Short mmCIF file of C-alpha atoms and ligand atoms in Angstrom, two decimals:
data_model
loop_
_atom_site.label_atom_id
_atom_site.label_comp_id
_atom_site.label_asym_id
_atom_site.label_seq_id
_atom_site.Cartn_x
_atom_site.Cartn_y
_atom_site.Cartn_z
CA UNK A 1 -25.85 0.89 7.39
CA UNK A 2 -26.19 -0.24 3.79
CA UNK A 3 -23.51 -2.27 2.06
CA UNK A 4 -22.34 0.65 -0.07
CA UNK A 5 -21.38 2.59 3.04
CA UNK A 6 -19.18 -0.24 4.25
CA UNK A 7 -16.94 0.45 1.26
CA UNK A 8 -15.70 3.78 0.04
CA UNK A 9 -15.31 2.30 -3.43
CA UNK A 10 -15.60 -1.00 -5.24
CA UNK A 11 -13.43 -1.02 -8.37
CA UNK A 12 -13.09 -3.58 -11.13
CA UNK A 13 -9.55 -4.21 -12.34
CA UNK A 14 -7.78 -3.99 -14.72
CA UNK A 15 -8.44 -0.36 -15.49
CA UNK A 16 -6.31 2.14 -17.35
CA UNK A 17 -6.06 4.76 -14.64
CA UNK A 18 -4.80 2.26 -12.05
CA UNK A 19 -2.21 0.97 -14.50
CA UNK A 20 -0.92 4.49 -15.11
CA UNK A 21 -0.67 5.26 -11.37
CA UNK A 22 1.10 1.94 -10.72
CA UNK A 23 3.65 2.63 -13.46
CA UNK A 24 4.31 6.14 -12.15
CA UNK A 25 5.51 4.84 -8.78
CA UNK A 26 9.27 5.27 -8.48
CA UNK A 27 11.74 3.28 -6.38
CA UNK A 28 9.35 0.47 -5.52
CA UNK A 29 10.65 -2.12 -8.00
CA UNK A 30 11.66 -4.61 -5.28
CA UNK A 31 8.37 -4.23 -3.45
CA UNK A 32 6.41 -4.53 -6.69
CA UNK A 33 8.19 -7.70 -7.77
CA UNK A 34 7.96 -9.42 -4.37
CA UNK A 35 4.32 -8.40 -4.05
CA UNK A 36 3.49 -9.76 -7.51
CA UNK A 37 5.01 -13.15 -6.61
CA UNK A 38 3.49 -13.32 -3.13
CA UNK A 39 0.04 -12.31 -4.35
CA UNK A 40 0.16 -14.61 -7.38
CA UNK A 41 1.02 -17.57 -5.16
CA UNK A 42 -1.58 -16.70 -2.51
CA UNK A 43 -4.29 -16.62 -5.13
CA UNK A 44 -3.09 -19.71 -6.97
CA UNK A 45 -1.04 -22.06 -4.78
CA UNK A 46 -0.92 -24.56 -7.65
CA UNK A 47 1.59 -22.23 -9.37
CA UNK A 48 4.23 -23.38 -6.86
CA UNK A 49 3.41 -27.01 -7.52
CA UNK A 50 3.77 -26.40 -11.27
CA UNK A 51 7.08 -24.60 -10.80
CA UNK A 52 8.46 -27.30 -8.50
CA UNK A 53 7.54 -30.08 -10.92
CA UNK A 54 8.98 -28.24 -13.87
CA UNK A 55 12.27 -27.23 -12.20
CA UNK A 56 12.85 -30.17 -9.81
CA UNK A 57 10.78 -32.90 -11.45
CA UNK A 58 8.78 -33.36 -8.25
CA UNK A 59 6.89 -31.53 -5.52
CA UNK A 60 9.70 -30.43 -3.19
CA UNK A 61 9.07 -30.14 0.59
CA UNK A 62 10.01 -26.46 0.62
CA UNK A 63 6.79 -25.40 -1.07
CA UNK A 64 4.83 -26.66 1.96
CA UNK A 65 6.12 -23.61 3.80
CA UNK A 66 3.64 -21.57 1.77
CA UNK A 67 0.64 -23.63 2.80
CA UNK A 68 -1.87 -22.05 5.15
CA UNK A 69 -0.32 -18.61 4.98
CA UNK A 70 -2.73 -15.81 5.74
CA UNK A 71 -3.50 -13.80 2.64
CA UNK A 72 -2.64 -10.57 4.46
CA UNK A 73 -0.07 -7.93 3.56
CA UNK A 74 0.93 -4.95 5.65
CA UNK A 75 2.26 -1.80 3.95
CA UNK A 76 4.06 0.29 6.56
CA UNK A 77 6.06 3.50 6.42
CA UNK A 78 6.23 7.25 6.46
CA UNK A 79 3.46 9.40 4.94
CA UNK A 80 3.59 10.19 1.24
CA UNK A 81 5.73 7.19 0.27
CA UNK A 82 3.24 5.38 -1.98
CA UNK A 83 1.49 2.92 0.34
CA UNK A 84 -2.06 3.85 -0.60
CA UNK A 85 -1.24 4.22 -4.27
CA UNK A 86 0.44 0.81 -4.48
CA UNK A 87 -2.32 -0.87 -2.46
CA UNK A 88 -4.94 0.59 -4.80
CA UNK A 89 -3.10 -0.31 -7.99
CA UNK A 90 -1.05 -3.52 -7.62
CA UNK A 91 -4.23 -5.46 -8.36
CA UNK A 92 -4.18 -3.96 -11.84
CA UNK A 93 -0.75 -5.41 -12.58
CA UNK A 94 -1.75 -8.69 -10.92
CA UNK A 95 -4.87 -8.95 -13.03
CA UNK A 96 -2.99 -8.31 -16.28
CA UNK A 97 -0.11 -10.70 -15.51
CA UNK A 98 -2.33 -13.52 -14.30
CA UNK A 99 -5.31 -12.82 -16.56
CA UNK A 100 -7.55 -12.39 -13.53
CA UNK A 101 -10.58 -10.22 -13.01
CA UNK A 102 -10.10 -8.45 -9.70
CA UNK A 103 -12.59 -6.60 -7.53
CA UNK A 104 -10.97 -4.07 -5.21
CA UNK A 105 -12.97 -3.26 -2.08
CA UNK A 106 -11.83 -0.12 -0.25
CA UNK A 107 -13.07 -0.31 3.32
CA UNK A 108 -14.65 2.94 4.45
CA UNK A 109 -13.11 4.81 7.36
CA UNK A 110 -16.66 5.28 8.66
CA UNK A 111 -16.46 1.65 9.63
CA UNK A 112 -15.22 2.72 13.04
CA UNK A 113 -18.82 3.64 13.64
CA UNK A 114 -20.09 6.17 16.13
CA UNK A 115 -18.66 4.35 19.11
CA UNK A 116 -21.92 2.66 20.05
CA UNK A 117 -21.36 -0.68 21.75
CA UNK A 118 -20.94 -3.50 19.27
CA UNK A 119 -21.21 -1.21 16.22
CA UNK A 120 -17.62 -1.47 14.98
CA UNK A 121 -17.62 -5.23 15.39
CA UNK A 122 -20.84 -5.46 13.45
CA UNK A 123 -19.57 -3.22 10.64
CA UNK A 124 -16.20 -4.98 10.29
CA UNK A 125 -17.94 -8.38 10.28
CA UNK A 126 -20.47 -7.16 7.72
CA UNK A 127 -17.69 -5.94 5.42
CA UNK A 128 -15.87 -9.29 5.58
CA UNK A 129 -19.14 -11.12 5.03
CA UNK A 130 -19.88 -9.13 1.88
CA UNK A 131 -16.41 -9.79 0.42
CA UNK A 132 -16.56 -13.48 1.36
CA UNK A 133 -20.04 -13.91 -0.10
CA UNK A 134 -18.75 -12.60 -3.41
CA UNK A 135 -15.53 -14.66 -3.24
CA UNK A 136 -17.41 -17.89 -2.48
CA UNK A 137 -18.95 -17.69 -5.93
CA UNK A 138 -15.51 -17.74 -7.55
CA UNK A 139 -14.57 -21.31 -8.35
CA UNK A 140 -11.13 -22.41 -9.55
CA UNK A 141 -10.73 -24.31 -12.81
CA UNK A 142 -7.83 -26.81 -12.76
CA UNK A 143 -6.70 -25.29 -9.46
CA UNK A 144 -6.55 -21.75 -10.85
CA UNK A 145 -8.90 -18.84 -10.22
CA UNK A 146 -9.97 -16.52 -12.98
CA UNK A 147 -11.24 -13.88 -10.54
CA UNK A 148 -10.17 -12.66 -7.12
CA UNK A 149 -10.73 -9.89 -4.57
CA UNK A 150 -8.54 -7.40 -2.76
CA UNK A 151 -9.78 -5.88 0.48
CA UNK A 152 -7.95 -2.64 1.23
CA UNK A 153 -7.91 -1.33 4.79
CA UNK A 154 -6.19 2.05 4.59
CA UNK A 155 -5.08 3.95 7.72
CA UNK A 156 -5.41 0.58 9.42
CA UNK A 157 -3.98 1.81 12.71
CA UNK A 158 -7.32 3.52 13.36
CA UNK A 159 -8.98 0.13 13.30
CA UNK A 160 -6.32 -2.42 14.12
CA UNK A 161 -4.63 -0.71 17.02
CA UNK A 162 -3.00 -3.00 19.50
CA UNK A 163 -5.33 -4.36 22.13
CA UNK A 164 -2.46 -3.91 24.58
CA UNK A 165 -2.85 -0.12 24.63
CA UNK A 166 -4.14 0.57 28.11
CA UNK A 167 -6.20 3.57 27.16
CA UNK A 168 -7.96 1.59 24.49
CA UNK A 169 -11.68 1.63 24.65
CA UNK A 170 -13.38 -1.74 24.97
CA UNK A 171 -15.17 -1.12 21.68
CA UNK A 172 -11.86 -0.75 19.78
CA UNK A 173 -10.63 -4.09 21.06
CA UNK A 174 -13.78 -5.70 19.77
CA UNK A 175 -13.05 -4.20 16.34
CA UNK A 176 -9.56 -5.74 16.28
CA UNK A 177 -11.04 -9.11 17.21
CA UNK A 178 -13.52 -8.85 14.36
CA UNK A 179 -10.66 -8.05 11.95
CA UNK A 180 -8.67 -11.07 13.11
CA UNK A 181 -11.71 -13.31 12.80
CA UNK A 182 -12.41 -11.98 9.32
CA UNK A 183 -8.89 -12.69 8.12
CA UNK A 184 -8.82 -16.13 9.75
CA UNK A 185 -12.11 -17.10 8.15
CA UNK A 186 -10.78 -16.18 4.68
CA UNK A 187 -7.67 -18.29 5.27
CA UNK A 188 -9.69 -21.23 6.54
CA UNK A 189 -12.09 -21.18 3.61
CA UNK A 190 -9.19 -20.81 1.11
CA UNK A 191 -10.98 -17.95 -0.61
CA UNK A 192 -9.19 -15.91 -3.30
CA UNK A 193 -9.15 -12.71 -1.21
CA UNK A 194 -6.06 -10.70 -0.33
CA UNK A 195 -6.34 -8.21 2.51
CA UNK A 196 -3.93 -5.25 2.54
CA UNK A 197 -3.55 -3.03 5.59
CA UNK A 198 -1.71 0.30 5.22
CA UNK A 199 -0.31 2.14 8.22
CA UNK A 200 2.04 4.96 9.21
CA UNK A 201 2.46 3.33 12.59
CA UNK A 202 3.42 -0.32 12.31
CA UNK A 203 4.09 -0.55 16.05
CA UNK A 204 0.51 0.45 16.79
CA UNK A 205 -0.92 -2.49 14.85
CA UNK A 206 -2.05 -5.36 17.04
CA UNK A 207 0.68 -8.05 17.29
CA UNK A 208 -1.81 -10.80 16.42
CA UNK A 209 -2.42 -9.08 13.08
CA UNK A 210 1.28 -8.38 12.46
CA UNK A 211 2.06 -12.05 13.09
CA UNK A 212 -0.53 -13.14 10.57
CA UNK A 213 0.86 -11.05 7.69
CA UNK A 214 2.34 -13.17 4.90
CA UNK A 215 4.61 -10.18 4.23
CA UNK A 216 5.17 -6.72 5.67
CA UNK A 217 6.50 -4.20 3.18
CA UNK A 218 8.32 -1.14 4.45
CA UNK A 219 8.11 2.11 2.51
CA UNK A 220 10.57 4.95 2.94
CA UNK A 221 11.30 8.42 1.59
CA UNK A 222 13.14 8.62 -1.73
CA UNK A 223 16.94 8.67 -1.72
CA UNK A 224 18.89 11.08 -3.91
CA UNK A 225 18.79 8.84 -7.00
CA UNK A 226 15.03 8.37 -6.64
CA UNK A 227 14.45 12.10 -6.22
CA UNK A 228 16.58 12.72 -9.29
CA UNK A 229 14.52 10.16 -11.18
CA UNK A 230 11.27 12.03 -10.43
CA UNK A 231 12.75 15.45 -11.22
CA UNK A 232 14.16 14.14 -14.52
CA UNK A 233 10.83 12.64 -15.43
CA UNK A 234 8.71 15.73 -14.80
CA UNK A 235 11.20 18.49 -15.67
CA UNK A 236 12.28 16.90 -18.95
CA UNK A 237 12.22 19.21 -21.97
CA UNK A 238 12.28 22.38 -19.86
CA UNK A 239 15.92 23.12 -20.72
CA UNK A 240 17.14 22.44 -17.14
CA UNK A 241 20.46 20.58 -17.42
CA UNK A 242 21.05 17.22 -15.81
CA UNK A 243 23.77 18.76 -13.67
CA UNK A 244 21.28 21.30 -12.34
CA UNK A 245 18.75 18.54 -11.68
CA UNK A 246 21.40 16.68 -9.68
CA UNK A 247 21.97 19.76 -7.53
CA UNK A 248 18.22 20.06 -7.01
CA UNK A 249 17.97 16.36 -6.05
CA UNK A 250 20.69 16.95 -3.47
CA UNK A 251 18.96 20.03 -2.09
CA UNK A 252 15.77 18.03 -1.41
CA UNK A 253 17.67 15.60 0.83
CA UNK A 254 19.01 15.92 4.37
CA UNK A 255 21.19 18.91 5.32
CA UNK A 256 22.81 20.54 8.37
CA UNK A 257 19.48 21.77 9.69
CA UNK A 258 17.33 18.63 9.21
CA UNK A 259 17.95 14.88 9.24
CA UNK A 260 15.16 14.02 6.79
CA UNK A 261 14.53 14.76 3.14
CA UNK A 262 11.39 15.35 1.06
CA UNK A 263 8.74 12.65 0.64
CA UNK A 264 7.55 11.48 -2.77
CA UNK A 265 4.31 13.37 -2.27
CA UNK A 266 6.16 16.55 -1.16
CA UNK A 267 7.78 16.51 -4.60
CA UNK A 268 4.84 15.38 -6.77
CA UNK A 269 2.02 17.18 -4.98
CA UNK A 270 3.66 20.34 -3.63
CA UNK A 271 6.94 21.24 -5.32
CA UNK A 272 6.25 20.32 -8.94
CA UNK A 273 2.78 21.93 -9.13
CA UNK A 274 4.15 25.09 -7.43
CA UNK A 275 6.98 25.32 -9.95
CA UNK A 276 4.49 25.19 -12.78
CA UNK A 277 2.08 27.72 -11.27
CA UNK A 278 4.89 30.10 -10.34
CA UNK A 279 6.11 30.15 -13.93
CA UNK A 280 2.74 30.08 -15.70
CA UNK A 281 1.61 32.05 -17.65
CA UNK A 282 4.35 34.68 -18.09
CA UNK A 283 7.59 32.75 -17.79
CA UNK A 284 9.40 29.61 -18.80
CA UNK A 285 10.52 27.29 -15.98
CA UNK A 286 14.05 28.14 -14.79
CA UNK A 287 16.41 27.00 -12.04
CA UNK A 288 15.94 30.16 -9.97
CA UNK A 289 12.18 29.53 -9.74
CA UNK A 290 12.69 25.88 -8.84
CA UNK A 291 15.21 26.74 -6.11
CA UNK A 292 12.91 29.35 -4.67
CA UNK A 293 9.95 26.94 -4.56
CA UNK A 294 12.09 24.32 -2.82
CA UNK A 295 13.33 26.90 -0.32
CA UNK A 296 9.77 27.97 0.48
CA UNK A 297 8.37 24.43 0.71
CA UNK A 298 9.89 22.52 3.63
CA UNK A 299 9.61 18.71 3.68
CA UNK A 300 6.90 17.04 5.74
CA UNK A 301 8.08 16.33 9.27
CA UNK A 302 8.46 12.54 9.68
CA UNK A 303 6.03 10.53 11.71
CA UNK A 304 7.71 9.85 15.06
CA UNK A 305 8.02 6.13 14.70
CA UNK A 306 9.95 6.46 11.46
CA UNK A 307 12.01 9.46 12.51
CA UNK A 308 13.50 7.48 15.39
CA UNK A 309 14.82 4.88 13.00
CA UNK A 310 16.47 7.21 10.48
N1 LIG B 1 7.13 5.86 -4.84
C1 LIG B 1 6.53 6.92 -5.42
N2 LIG B 1 6.86 7.32 -6.66
C2 LIG B 1 6.26 8.39 -7.23
N3 LIG B 1 5.31 9.14 -6.64
C3 LIG B 1 4.94 8.78 -5.40
C4 LIG B 1 5.52 7.67 -4.72
N4 LIG B 1 4.96 7.56 -3.50
C5 LIG B 1 4.06 8.55 -3.42
N5 LIG B 1 4.05 9.29 -4.54
C6 LIG B 1 3.20 10.46 -4.80
O1 LIG B 1 2.60 10.88 -3.59
C7 LIG B 1 1.18 10.79 -3.66
C8 LIG B 1 0.64 10.28 -2.33
O2 LIG B 1 1.10 8.95 -2.11
P1 LIG B 1 0.29 7.92 -1.19
O3 LIG B 1 0.26 6.62 -1.91
O4 LIG B 1 -1.01 8.50 -0.80
O5 LIG B 1 1.25 7.85 0.07
P2 LIG B 1 1.01 7.17 1.50
O6 LIG B 1 -0.24 6.33 1.41
O7 LIG B 1 2.24 6.35 1.75
O8 LIG B 1 0.89 8.31 2.48
C9 LIG B 1 0.90 9.88 -4.85
O9 LIG B 1 -0.30 10.21 -5.48
C10 LIG B 1 2.07 10.15 -5.76
O10 LIG B 1 1.86 11.32 -6.51
MG1 LIG B 2 -1.99 6.59 2.55
#
């Protein structure tokens, strides 16, 4: 398998489209801000030293707690809540804030291979080797990097499933081991590479990987205020009143017949486009059309693991 097939895409950041998609994410302010700090520090540990000296006049012991952390983040949560979008785009914000050039490697799902003995291990190792070979060429100046890499492993449960699962095929276990080795080797070599694993099933991820994560971010469906925020943004200037939008935000939440509301993607990829196409070309958008679309478009049923918790 050639190197290009190991990765679905290799993208150079910053780029305008990523910036736009990052900005369009609603309700993730806390995640975005924590992620920006965590990632900034992982790529440039000397930032903490600088901060400590400037605020405390010395290098305080607390900053040692950040030494030797694995540059691994896990994004976990229900489908359609922005995990993939944030993983693909936070590098854009990171690169602008820290004046870094960032290469984003999106691992291909084909990496699971055809199931032939040793194939998955070989492919996972080859992917890490390619990213590391690139990262080794990046040298810090005065303790700070001017370029870095992000390795995105989407749908990571298909690759990083717990080795404890009895029914697990020997070959899958080998793949998890290769992942762990890859991450450990990046940590050991202090390379400027952040690995992000996205999953709908956090519990299925191997405990050894979960333990290594510097941070695990949990994503959930939008609450009423967040749904209102999206509706206001996209239905602005249609003549729908704010009061009506509030009623619509409520109607996309939980009710007597279901204990879950709509996901972000239910709203942005199903409801809003349907509203437009139902009105176009004859009619203007009105509340009756919106209500009908909502009624005819039920929310995505939650993934079991997350349903149990809500
Ligand atoms: N927090 C959010 N704010 C606004 N839109 C969102 C958000 N999360 C998801 N979306 C919408 O849903 C689409 C799918 O999201 P995605 O990142 O693929 O979700 P996940 O990976 O969690 O299943 C996005 O392209 C975007 O339109
Ligand atoms: Mg996804």
